[in-house]
Coordinates of C-alpha atoms and ligand atoms in Angstrom, one line a residue:
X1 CA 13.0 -32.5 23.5
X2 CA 15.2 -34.9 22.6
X3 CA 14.5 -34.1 18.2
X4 CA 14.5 -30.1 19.2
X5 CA 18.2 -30.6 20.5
X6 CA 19.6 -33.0 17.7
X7 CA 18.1 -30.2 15.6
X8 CA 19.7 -27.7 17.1
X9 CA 23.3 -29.8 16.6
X10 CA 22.6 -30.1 12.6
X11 CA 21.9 -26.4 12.7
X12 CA 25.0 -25.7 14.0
X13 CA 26.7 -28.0 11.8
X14 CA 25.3 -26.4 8.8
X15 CA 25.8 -22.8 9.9
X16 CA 29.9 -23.7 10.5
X17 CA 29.5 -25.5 7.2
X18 CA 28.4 -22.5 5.6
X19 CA 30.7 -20.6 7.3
X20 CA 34.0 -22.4 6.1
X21 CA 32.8 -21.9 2.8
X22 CA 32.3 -18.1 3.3
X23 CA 28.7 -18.1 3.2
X24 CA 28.9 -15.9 5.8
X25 CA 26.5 -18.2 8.6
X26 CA 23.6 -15.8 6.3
X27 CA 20.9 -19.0 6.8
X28 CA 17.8 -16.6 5.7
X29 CA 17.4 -17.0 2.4
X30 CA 14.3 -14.8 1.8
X31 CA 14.7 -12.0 4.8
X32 CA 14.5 -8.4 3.9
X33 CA 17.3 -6.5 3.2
X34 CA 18.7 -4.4 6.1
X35 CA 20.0 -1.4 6.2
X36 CA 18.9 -0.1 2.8
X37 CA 21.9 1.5 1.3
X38 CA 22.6 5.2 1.2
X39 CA 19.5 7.0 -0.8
X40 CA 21.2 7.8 -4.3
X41 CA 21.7 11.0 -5.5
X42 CA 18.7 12.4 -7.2
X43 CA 18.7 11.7 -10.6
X44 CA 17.4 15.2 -11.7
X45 CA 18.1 18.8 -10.0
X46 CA 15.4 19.8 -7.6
X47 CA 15.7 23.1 -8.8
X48 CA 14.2 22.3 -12.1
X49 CA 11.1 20.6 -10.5
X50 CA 7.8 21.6 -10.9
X51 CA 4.4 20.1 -9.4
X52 CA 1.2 18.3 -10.5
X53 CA -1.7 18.6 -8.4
X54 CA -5.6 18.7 -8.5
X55 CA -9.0 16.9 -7.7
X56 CA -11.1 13.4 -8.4
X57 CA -14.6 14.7 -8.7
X58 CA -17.7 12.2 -9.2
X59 CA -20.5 12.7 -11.9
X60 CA -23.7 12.1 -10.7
X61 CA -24.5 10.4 -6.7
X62 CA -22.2 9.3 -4.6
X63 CA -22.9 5.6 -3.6
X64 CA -24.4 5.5 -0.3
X65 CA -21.9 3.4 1.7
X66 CA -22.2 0.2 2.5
X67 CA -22.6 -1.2 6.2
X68 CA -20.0 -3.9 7.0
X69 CA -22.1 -6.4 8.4
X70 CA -19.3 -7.7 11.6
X71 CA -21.5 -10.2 13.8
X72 CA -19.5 -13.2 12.7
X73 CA -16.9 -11.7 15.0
X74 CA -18.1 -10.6 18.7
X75 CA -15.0 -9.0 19.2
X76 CA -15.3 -6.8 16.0
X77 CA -18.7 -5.6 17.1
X78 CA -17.0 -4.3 20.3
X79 CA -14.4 -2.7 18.7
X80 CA -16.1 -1.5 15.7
X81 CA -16.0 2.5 15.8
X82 CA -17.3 3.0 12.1
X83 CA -19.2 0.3 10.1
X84 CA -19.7 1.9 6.8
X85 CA -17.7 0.8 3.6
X86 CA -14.5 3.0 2.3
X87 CA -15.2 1.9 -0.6
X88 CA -17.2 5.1 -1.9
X89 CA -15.8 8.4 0.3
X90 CA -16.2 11.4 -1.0
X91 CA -18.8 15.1 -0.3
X92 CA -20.1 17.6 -2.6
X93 CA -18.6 15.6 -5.6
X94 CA -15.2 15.3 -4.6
X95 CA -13.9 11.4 -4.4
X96 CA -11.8 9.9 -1.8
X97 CA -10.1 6.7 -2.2
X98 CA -8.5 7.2 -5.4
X99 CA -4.6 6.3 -6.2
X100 CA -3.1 9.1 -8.7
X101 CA -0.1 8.3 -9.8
X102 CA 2.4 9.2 -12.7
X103 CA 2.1 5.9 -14.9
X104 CA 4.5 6.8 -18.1
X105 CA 7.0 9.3 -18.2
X106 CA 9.8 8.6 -15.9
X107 CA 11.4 5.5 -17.1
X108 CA 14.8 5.1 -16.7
X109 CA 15.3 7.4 -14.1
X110 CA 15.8 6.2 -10.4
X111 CA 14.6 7.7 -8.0
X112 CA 16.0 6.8 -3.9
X113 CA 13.8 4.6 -1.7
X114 CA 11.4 6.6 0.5
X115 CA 12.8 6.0 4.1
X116 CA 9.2 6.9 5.9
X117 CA 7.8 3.5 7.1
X118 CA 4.4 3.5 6.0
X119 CA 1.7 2.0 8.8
X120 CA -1.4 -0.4 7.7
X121 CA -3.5 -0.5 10.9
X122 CA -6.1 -3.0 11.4
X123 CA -8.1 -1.2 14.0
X124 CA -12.0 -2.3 14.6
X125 CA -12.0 -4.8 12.3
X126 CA -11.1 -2.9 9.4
X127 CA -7.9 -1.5 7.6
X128 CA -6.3 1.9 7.9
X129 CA -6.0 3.6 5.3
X130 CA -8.0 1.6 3.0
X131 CA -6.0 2.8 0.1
X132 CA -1.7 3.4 0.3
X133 CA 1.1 4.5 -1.9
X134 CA 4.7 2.9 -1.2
X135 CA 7.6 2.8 -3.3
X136 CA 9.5 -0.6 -4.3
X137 CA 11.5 -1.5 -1.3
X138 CA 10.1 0.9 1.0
X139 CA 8.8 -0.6 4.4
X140 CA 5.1 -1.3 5.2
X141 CA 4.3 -2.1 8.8
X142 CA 1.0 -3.6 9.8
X143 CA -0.2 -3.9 13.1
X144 CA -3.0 -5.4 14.7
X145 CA -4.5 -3.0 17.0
X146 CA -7.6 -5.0 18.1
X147 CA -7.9 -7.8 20.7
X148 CA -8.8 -10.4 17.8
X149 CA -7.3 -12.8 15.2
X150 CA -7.0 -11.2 11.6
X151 CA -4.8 -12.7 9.3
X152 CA -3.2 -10.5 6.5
X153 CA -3.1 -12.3 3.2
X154 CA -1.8 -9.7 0.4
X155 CA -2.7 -11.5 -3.0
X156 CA -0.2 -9.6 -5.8
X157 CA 0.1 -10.7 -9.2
X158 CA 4.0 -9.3 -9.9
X159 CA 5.2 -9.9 -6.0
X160 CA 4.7 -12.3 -3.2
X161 CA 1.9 -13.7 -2.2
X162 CA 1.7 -13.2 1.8
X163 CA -0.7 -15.1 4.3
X164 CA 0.3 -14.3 8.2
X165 CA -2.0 -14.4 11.2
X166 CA -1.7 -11.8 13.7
X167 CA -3.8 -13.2 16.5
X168 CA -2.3 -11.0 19.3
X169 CA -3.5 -7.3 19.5
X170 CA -0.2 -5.2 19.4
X171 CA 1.2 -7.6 16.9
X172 CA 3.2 -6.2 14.0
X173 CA 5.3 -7.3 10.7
X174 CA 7.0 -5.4 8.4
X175 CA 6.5 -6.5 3.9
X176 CA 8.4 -5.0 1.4
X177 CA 7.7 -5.1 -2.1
X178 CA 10.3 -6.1 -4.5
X179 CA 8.4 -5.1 -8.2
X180 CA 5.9 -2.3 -9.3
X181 CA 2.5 -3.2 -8.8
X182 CA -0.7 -1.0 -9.4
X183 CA -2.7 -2.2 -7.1
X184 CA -1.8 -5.0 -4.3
X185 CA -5.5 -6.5 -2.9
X186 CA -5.3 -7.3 0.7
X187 CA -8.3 -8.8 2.4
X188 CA -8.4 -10.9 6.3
X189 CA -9.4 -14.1 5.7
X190 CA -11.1 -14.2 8.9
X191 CA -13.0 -10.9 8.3
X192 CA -14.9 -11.1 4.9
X193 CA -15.2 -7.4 4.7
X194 CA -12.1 -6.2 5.6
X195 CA -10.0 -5.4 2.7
X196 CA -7.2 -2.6 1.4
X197 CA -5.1 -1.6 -1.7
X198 CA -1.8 -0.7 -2.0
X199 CA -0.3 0.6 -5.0
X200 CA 3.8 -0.4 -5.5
X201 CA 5.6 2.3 -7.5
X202 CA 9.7 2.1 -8.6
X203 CA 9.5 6.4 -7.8
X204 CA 7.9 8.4 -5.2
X205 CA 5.5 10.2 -7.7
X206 CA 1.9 9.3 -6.1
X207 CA -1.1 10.3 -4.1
X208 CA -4.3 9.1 -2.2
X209 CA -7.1 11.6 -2.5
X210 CA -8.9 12.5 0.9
X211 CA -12.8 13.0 0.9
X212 CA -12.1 16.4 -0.8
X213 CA -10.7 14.7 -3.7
X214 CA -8.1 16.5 -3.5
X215 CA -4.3 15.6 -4.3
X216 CA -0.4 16.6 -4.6
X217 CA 2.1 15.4 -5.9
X218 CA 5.2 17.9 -5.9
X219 CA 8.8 17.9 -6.9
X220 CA 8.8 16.5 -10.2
X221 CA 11.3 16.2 -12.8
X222 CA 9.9 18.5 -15.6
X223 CA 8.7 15.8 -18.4
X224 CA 5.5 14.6 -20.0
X225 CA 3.2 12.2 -18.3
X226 CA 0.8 9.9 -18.2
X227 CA -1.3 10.4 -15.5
X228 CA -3.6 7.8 -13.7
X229 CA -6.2 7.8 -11.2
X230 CA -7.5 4.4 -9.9
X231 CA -10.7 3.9 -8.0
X232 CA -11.9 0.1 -6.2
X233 CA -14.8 0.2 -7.7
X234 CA -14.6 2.8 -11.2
X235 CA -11.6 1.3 -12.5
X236 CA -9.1 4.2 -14.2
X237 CA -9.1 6.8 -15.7
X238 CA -5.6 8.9 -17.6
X239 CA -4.5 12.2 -18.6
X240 CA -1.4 13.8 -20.4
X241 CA 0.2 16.3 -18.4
X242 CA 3.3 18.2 -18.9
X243 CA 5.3 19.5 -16.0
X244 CA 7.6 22.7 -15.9
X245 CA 10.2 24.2 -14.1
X246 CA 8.6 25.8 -10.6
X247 CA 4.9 25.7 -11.6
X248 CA 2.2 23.4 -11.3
X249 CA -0.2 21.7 -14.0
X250 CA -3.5 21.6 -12.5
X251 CA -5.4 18.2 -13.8
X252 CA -8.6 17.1 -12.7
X253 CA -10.1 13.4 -13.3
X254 CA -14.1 12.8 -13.3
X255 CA -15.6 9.5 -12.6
X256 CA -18.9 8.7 -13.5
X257 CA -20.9 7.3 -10.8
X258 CA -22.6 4.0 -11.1
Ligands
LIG1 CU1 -9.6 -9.5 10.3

């Protein structure tokens, strides 16, 4: 009691300190910027944009998925709705799971920071979506939706490395990302199978495909680009493609199964 009040003393000291010598009393050093500032004009004309859109196939058989093998965790095994793997998704050919995104072409433009707050849910014992597009700067929220500890630990190579438990269900944080990043692994350090991917882009120009392997991505400047599409497990794969005024440049991408 007696250490949590002098501490509370010094703190006030140091906040009037900083303070007097206009720091403003602004003691969090590494929180988020508020309030992101008013979304810049767009740096091209919309009316010029055109569209890129099209499908991630899979040569040969589709992986059979995996079964997440959750008796470590009682809890898990109750709230478990789906066990198998997201790690190949996909019918008739068509792959889910992949990030297409436009990799070259737009440097030096700026594009405003997406305002949507994107949700990571971990809901039995497994993340939702497995796979996410965000922009630099734009908010991720994850929440813990089941009635056990998992613990969030985002392990980047050009941002922050995170580690934060979440042992309540209803828990939530939000993360921003401060640099590109293609992709970010996140995994639960608790849960040995539970892991996700989130791809960090400076421009809003990206996709997930669903299990019809099918994705959009609209109102682009028209330009030349490279295109990517990354899969977990098939690595990438790129293609040229050149965008015009009000159409849209169909592009497909084939994996080859392993
Ligand atoms: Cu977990």
């Amino acid at each position: 009691m007696h250490h949590r009040k002098l501490w509370t003393v010094l703190s006030v000291l140091v906040m009037a300190a900083a303070a007097a010598c206009g720091g403003g009393g602004d003691s969090g050093s590494d929180a988020p910027a508020s309030a992101p500032a008013a979304p810049a004009a767009p740096a091209f004309d919309p009316a010029t944009a055109g569209n890129v859109s099209g499908m991630v196939m899979i040569d040969g058989e589709l992986p059979a998925a995996e079964e997440l093998m959750m008796a470590s965790d009682p809890a898990c095994v109750e709230a478990a709705t789906d066990t198998a793997s997201n790690t190949f998704v996909g019918s008739d050919g068509h792959l889910g799971n992949v990030f297409v995104y436009v990799k070259e072409g737009l440097e030096g433009q700026s594009f405003p920071t997406s305002t949507d707050v994107v949700t990571l849910n971990q809901e039995g014992c497994r993340y939702t979506p497995h796979v996410i597009g965000l922009q630099v700067g734009q908010t991720l929220n994850i929440v813990n939706s089941d009635a056990t500890l998992h613990n969030i630990h985002a392990t980047p190579a050009a941002n922050e490395e995170f580690n934060m438990g979440q042992p309540i269900q209803g828990m939530e944080f939000e993360r921003t990302f401060e640099n590109a990043e293609v992709m970010v692994p996140f995994k639960c350090d608790v849960h040995g199978w539970m892991n996700a991917y989130v791809g960090v882009l400076e421009h809003p120009y990206f996709a997930v495909t669903a299990t019809d392997g099918m994705f959009d991505i609209s109102t682009l400047p028209p330009g030349d680009y490279v295109v990517e599409a990354w899969h977990e497990a098939l690595g990438t794969q790129t293609q040229n493609v050149t965008v015009a005024t009000g159409q849209t440049a169909e592009v497909s991408f084939t994996f080859t199964a392993p």
